[in-house]
Short mmCIF file of C-alpha atoms and ligand atoms in Angstrom, two decimals:
data_model
loop_
_atom_site.label_atom_id
_atom_site.label_comp_id
_atom_site.label_asym_id
_atom_site.label_seq_id
_atom_site.Cartn_x
_atom_site.Cartn_y
_atom_site.Cartn_z
CA MET A 149 72.95 -43.48 -32.32
CA LEU A 150 69.48 -43.02 -33.66
CA PRO A 151 67.74 -39.76 -32.87
CA GLY A 152 65.47 -39.90 -29.84
CA ARG A 153 67.44 -42.73 -28.22
CA GLY A 154 69.11 -40.61 -25.54
CA ARG A 155 67.81 -40.60 -21.98
CA ASN A 156 65.96 -37.29 -22.44
CA GLY A 157 64.77 -38.15 -25.89
CA ARG A 158 63.26 -41.38 -24.66
CA GLY A 159 61.57 -39.61 -21.71
CA ALA A 160 60.04 -37.00 -23.96
CA ARG A 161 58.96 -39.67 -26.43
CA LEU A 162 57.45 -41.79 -23.70
CA SER A 163 55.43 -38.85 -22.37
CA ARG A 164 54.16 -38.29 -25.87
CA ILE A 165 52.97 -41.88 -25.94
CA LEU A 166 51.77 -42.21 -22.35
CA GLY A 167 50.45 -39.33 -20.31
CA THR A 168 47.55 -37.70 -18.57
CA ARG A 169 45.15 -35.52 -20.48
CA THR A 170 42.76 -33.18 -18.74
CA ALA A 171 39.49 -32.26 -20.40
CA TRP A 172 38.16 -29.05 -18.86
CA ALA A 173 34.46 -28.28 -18.68
CA SER A 174 32.98 -24.92 -17.73
CA VAL A 175 30.74 -24.94 -14.66
CA GLY A 176 30.16 -21.22 -14.43
CA ASP A 177 31.55 -17.82 -15.24
CA GLY A 178 31.69 -14.27 -14.02
CA GLU A 179 34.03 -11.38 -13.44
CA PHE A 180 37.04 -11.41 -11.15
CA PHE A 181 40.23 -9.55 -10.45
CA CYS A 182 42.93 -11.51 -12.28
CA PRO A 183 46.17 -11.60 -10.25
CA GLY A 184 47.93 -12.81 -13.41
CA CYS A 185 47.28 -9.91 -15.76
CA GLY A 186 46.14 -7.46 -13.06
CA GLY A 187 42.64 -6.21 -13.80
CA ASP A 188 38.92 -6.96 -13.87
CA ARG A 189 38.46 -9.85 -16.32
CA ASN A 190 35.91 -12.44 -17.26
CA TYR A 191 36.58 -15.92 -15.96
CA GLN A 192 35.35 -19.42 -16.47
CA ARG A 193 35.16 -21.81 -13.57
CA LEU A 194 36.37 -25.18 -14.79
CA THR A 195 36.40 -28.71 -13.53
CA GLY A 196 38.67 -31.17 -15.21
CA ARG A 197 38.30 -34.84 -15.97
CA ARG A 198 41.70 -36.47 -16.00
CA ARG A 199 42.32 -39.46 -18.18
CA PHE A 200 45.31 -41.64 -18.69
CA ALA A 201 46.14 -41.35 -22.37
CA VAL A 202 48.02 -43.51 -24.85
CA LEU A 203 49.21 -41.74 -28.00
CA GLY A 204 47.12 -38.76 -26.98
CA VAL A 205 43.96 -40.85 -26.83
CA PRO A 206 42.31 -40.85 -23.38
CA VAL A 207 41.79 -44.41 -22.20
CA LEU A 208 41.43 -44.63 -18.42
CA PRO A 209 39.58 -42.18 -16.16
CA ARG A 210 41.94 -40.73 -13.54
CA GLY A 211 39.32 -38.83 -11.60
CA GLU A 212 38.25 -35.24 -11.33
CA THR A 213 40.52 -32.28 -10.91
CA GLY A 214 39.94 -28.67 -10.08
CA PRO A 215 37.80 -26.68 -9.91
CA VAL A 216 40.01 -23.91 -11.22
CA VAL A 217 39.34 -20.39 -12.42
CA GLU A 218 40.59 -19.55 -15.91
CA CYS A 219 41.13 -15.92 -16.92
CA ALA A 220 39.54 -15.12 -20.28
CA ALA A 221 42.32 -12.64 -21.06
CA CYS A 222 45.57 -14.38 -20.05
CA ARG A 223 44.19 -17.97 -19.90
CA ARG A 224 46.05 -18.63 -16.67
CA HIS A 225 44.52 -20.97 -14.09
CA PHE A 226 44.04 -20.09 -10.43
CA GLY A 227 42.55 -21.70 -7.33
CA THR A 228 38.96 -20.69 -6.66
CA ASP A 229 40.11 -18.58 -3.69
CA VAL A 230 40.95 -15.79 -6.18
CA LEU A 231 37.20 -15.21 -6.33
CA ASP A 232 37.28 -14.02 -2.69
CA HIS A 233 39.05 -10.89 -3.85
CA PRO A 234 36.58 -8.25 -5.12
CA THR A 235 36.95 -6.78 -8.59
CA THR A 236 38.25 -3.22 -8.85
CA THR A 237 34.72 -2.10 -9.76
CA ARG A 238 33.24 -3.87 -6.75
CA LEU A 239 35.94 -2.53 -4.44
CA SER A 240 35.29 1.08 -5.46
CA ALA A 241 31.55 0.53 -4.96
CA MET A 242 32.26 -0.82 -1.47
CA LEU A 243 34.49 2.17 -0.68
CA ARG A 244 31.82 4.57 -1.89
CA ASP A 245 29.20 2.90 0.31
CA ALA A 246 31.58 2.88 3.27
CA VAL A 247 32.35 6.60 3.11
CA HIS A 248 28.66 7.41 2.57
CA THR A 249 27.56 5.30 5.54
CA VAL A 250 30.27 6.69 7.83
CA ALA A 251 29.36 10.26 6.84
CA LEU A 252 25.67 9.63 7.57
CA ALA A 253 26.43 7.95 10.90
CA VAL A 254 28.66 10.83 12.05
CA LEU A 255 26.13 13.43 10.93
CA ALA A 256 23.33 11.54 12.66
CA ALA A 257 25.38 11.40 15.86
CA GLY A 258 25.97 15.16 15.68
CA GLY A 259 22.23 15.80 15.93
CA THR A 260 21.02 18.74 13.86
CA CYS A 261 23.44 18.98 10.95
CA SER A 262 25.51 22.13 10.85
CA ARG A 263 26.37 23.70 7.50
CA ALA A 264 30.08 23.07 8.12
CA ALA A 265 29.56 19.38 8.92
CA LEU A 266 27.34 18.88 5.87
CA GLU A 267 29.87 20.63 3.64
CA THR A 268 32.72 18.41 4.87
CA ALA A 269 30.53 15.32 4.47
CA VAL A 270 29.51 16.20 0.91
CA THR A 271 33.13 16.76 -0.07
CA ALA A 272 34.14 13.37 1.35
CA VAL A 273 31.22 11.51 -0.27
CA ARG A 274 31.81 13.14 -3.64
CA ALA A 275 35.53 12.36 -3.48
CA ALA A 276 34.58 8.74 -2.84
CA GLY A 277 32.68 8.64 -6.13
CA ILE A 278 29.08 9.77 -5.51
CA ASP A 279 29.42 12.85 -7.70
CA ASP A 280 25.83 14.05 -7.41
CA CYS A 281 25.66 14.00 -3.60
CA THR A 282 24.19 17.20 -2.16
CA GLN A 283 23.81 18.64 1.34
CA GLU A 284 20.02 18.42 1.04
CA GLN A 285 20.24 14.72 0.21
CA LEU A 286 22.48 13.98 3.18
CA GLN A 287 20.28 16.03 5.48
CA ALA A 288 17.18 14.13 4.36
CA LEU A 289 18.92 10.78 4.83
CA VAL A 290 20.14 11.76 8.29
CA GLU A 291 16.60 12.71 9.31
CA ALA A 292 15.26 9.39 7.99
CA LEU A 293 18.05 7.56 9.80
CA ALA A 294 17.36 9.39 13.05
CA ALA A 295 13.69 8.41 12.87
CA ASP A 296 14.76 4.85 12.13
CA THR A 297 17.57 4.11 14.56
CA GLY A 298 16.16 5.29 17.82
CA ARG A 299 18.23 8.46 18.07
CA VAL A 300 15.06 10.09 19.29
CA GLN A 301 15.20 7.74 22.27
CA GLY A 302 18.62 9.16 23.05
CA GLN A 303 20.73 6.36 21.59
CA PRO A 304 23.15 8.08 19.24
CA CYS A 305 24.79 4.90 18.04
CA GLY A 306 21.92 2.54 18.58
CA PRO A 307 22.01 -1.04 17.38
CA GLY A 308 20.51 -0.06 14.00
CA LEU A 309 23.31 2.35 13.19
CA ALA A 310 26.00 -0.01 14.45
CA ILE A 311 24.60 -2.76 12.19
CA GLU A 312 24.59 -0.40 9.20
CA LEU A 313 28.21 0.48 9.86
CA HIS A 314 29.28 -3.13 10.23
CA GLU A 315 27.42 -4.12 7.06
CA ALA A 316 29.20 -1.43 5.08
CA LEU A 317 32.64 -1.83 6.61
CA ASP A 318 33.17 -5.48 7.61
CA PRO A 319 33.32 -6.89 4.04
CA LEU A 320 35.62 -4.06 2.96
CA ALA A 321 38.17 -4.11 5.79
CA PRO A 322 40.10 -7.27 4.73
CA HIS A 323 40.73 -5.83 1.27
CA LEU A 324 42.18 -2.51 2.37
CA ALA A 325 45.70 -1.74 3.54
CA ALA A 326 46.02 0.01 6.92
CA ALA A 327 46.32 3.43 5.26
CA GLY A 328 43.05 2.90 3.38
CA ARG A 329 41.18 1.85 6.51
CA GLU A 330 42.62 4.77 8.50
CA SER A 331 41.61 7.19 5.76
CA ILE A 332 37.93 6.21 6.10
CA LEU A 333 38.05 6.77 9.86
CA LEU A 334 39.82 10.12 9.40
CA GLN A 335 37.18 11.30 6.94
CA GLY A 336 34.54 10.53 9.56
CA ALA A 337 36.59 12.35 12.19
CA ARG A 338 36.88 15.48 10.03
CA ILE A 339 33.10 15.57 9.56
CA ALA A 340 32.65 15.30 13.33
CA LEU A 341 35.20 18.08 13.94
CA ALA A 342 33.77 20.46 11.34
CA ASP A 343 31.41 21.98 13.89
CA GLY A 344 33.53 21.75 17.01
CA PRO A 345 35.14 19.10 19.24
CA TYR A 346 33.86 15.50 19.28
CA THR A 347 30.65 14.99 21.18
CA PRO A 348 30.41 11.73 23.14
CA ALA A 349 27.95 10.46 20.51
CA GLU A 350 30.34 11.25 17.65
CA ARG A 351 33.21 9.59 19.50
CA ASP A 352 30.97 6.58 20.02
CA VAL A 353 30.19 6.32 16.30
CA LEU A 354 33.85 6.77 15.32
CA THR A 355 34.88 4.04 17.78
CA THR A 356 32.36 1.71 16.12
CA VAL A 357 33.76 2.70 12.70
CA GLY A 358 37.31 1.98 13.87
CA ALA A 359 36.35 -1.41 15.27
CA ALA A 360 34.46 -2.40 12.10
CA LEU A 361 37.55 -1.43 10.09
CA THR A 362 39.65 -3.67 12.40
CA ILE A 363 41.73 -0.73 13.62
CA CYS A 364 42.87 -1.43 17.20
CA SER A 365 41.52 0.89 19.90
CA GLU A 366 44.90 2.56 20.61
CA ASP A 367 45.22 3.46 16.93
CA VAL A 368 41.63 4.75 16.89
CA SER A 369 42.42 7.08 19.81
CA ARG A 370 45.68 8.19 18.17
CA LEU A 371 43.93 8.91 14.82
CA LEU A 372 41.02 10.77 16.45
CA ALA A 373 43.52 12.96 18.34
CA ALA A 374 45.58 13.53 15.17
CA ALA A 375 42.51 14.57 13.19
CA ARG A 376 41.83 17.25 15.77
CA THR A 377 45.10 19.03 15.01
CA PRO A 378 45.03 19.70 11.27
CA SER A 379 48.54 19.88 9.84
ZN1 ZN B 10 44.43 -12.74 -16.53
#
């Protein structure tokens, strides 16, 4: 028998003669979190033009394919939905903003900032990545926020503050595991508790935080009670 005459040999030979070739063209690029090689990488967004090929030469258009996202590091292709996932850099920036916003909201709800509350807030904000955060800075921001959000009219968690919290927390919530979301709420709770039990205004803010982080109300109550009894 001649080589290449077997069933598999013929199939392989045929696909070398007849097949579909895809020519990829870049339609954009950027940075994404590659689920293939696990890290922040550059990507190219590609659309493909499929052609029926004879002897490797494209002859008949077979339509468009893609778009796909190609990792610059591992060259693997993914659906464009991978771009919905933030990069590690973006995720830490979102976390930093979230903790900062929650700290400000809780401080603003507490009225005049006590030393203890400011200290706890600074520790939390620094741990989240804003290394140069100071008590004076937070105090100044809280005063600006109070002037801005209608706290003076007796609305501790007025619409302005609630919007700020949702803006900082809503985009983050889907990308965090339950423990990560609970940790943000607990950090807020500890700031509130630094100068005594929760005031109604602080509880109000923390409830808004919990809701924005998609923590159900029973869990919010459980976590707020747990924060009160430090282990
Ligand atoms: Zn990759």
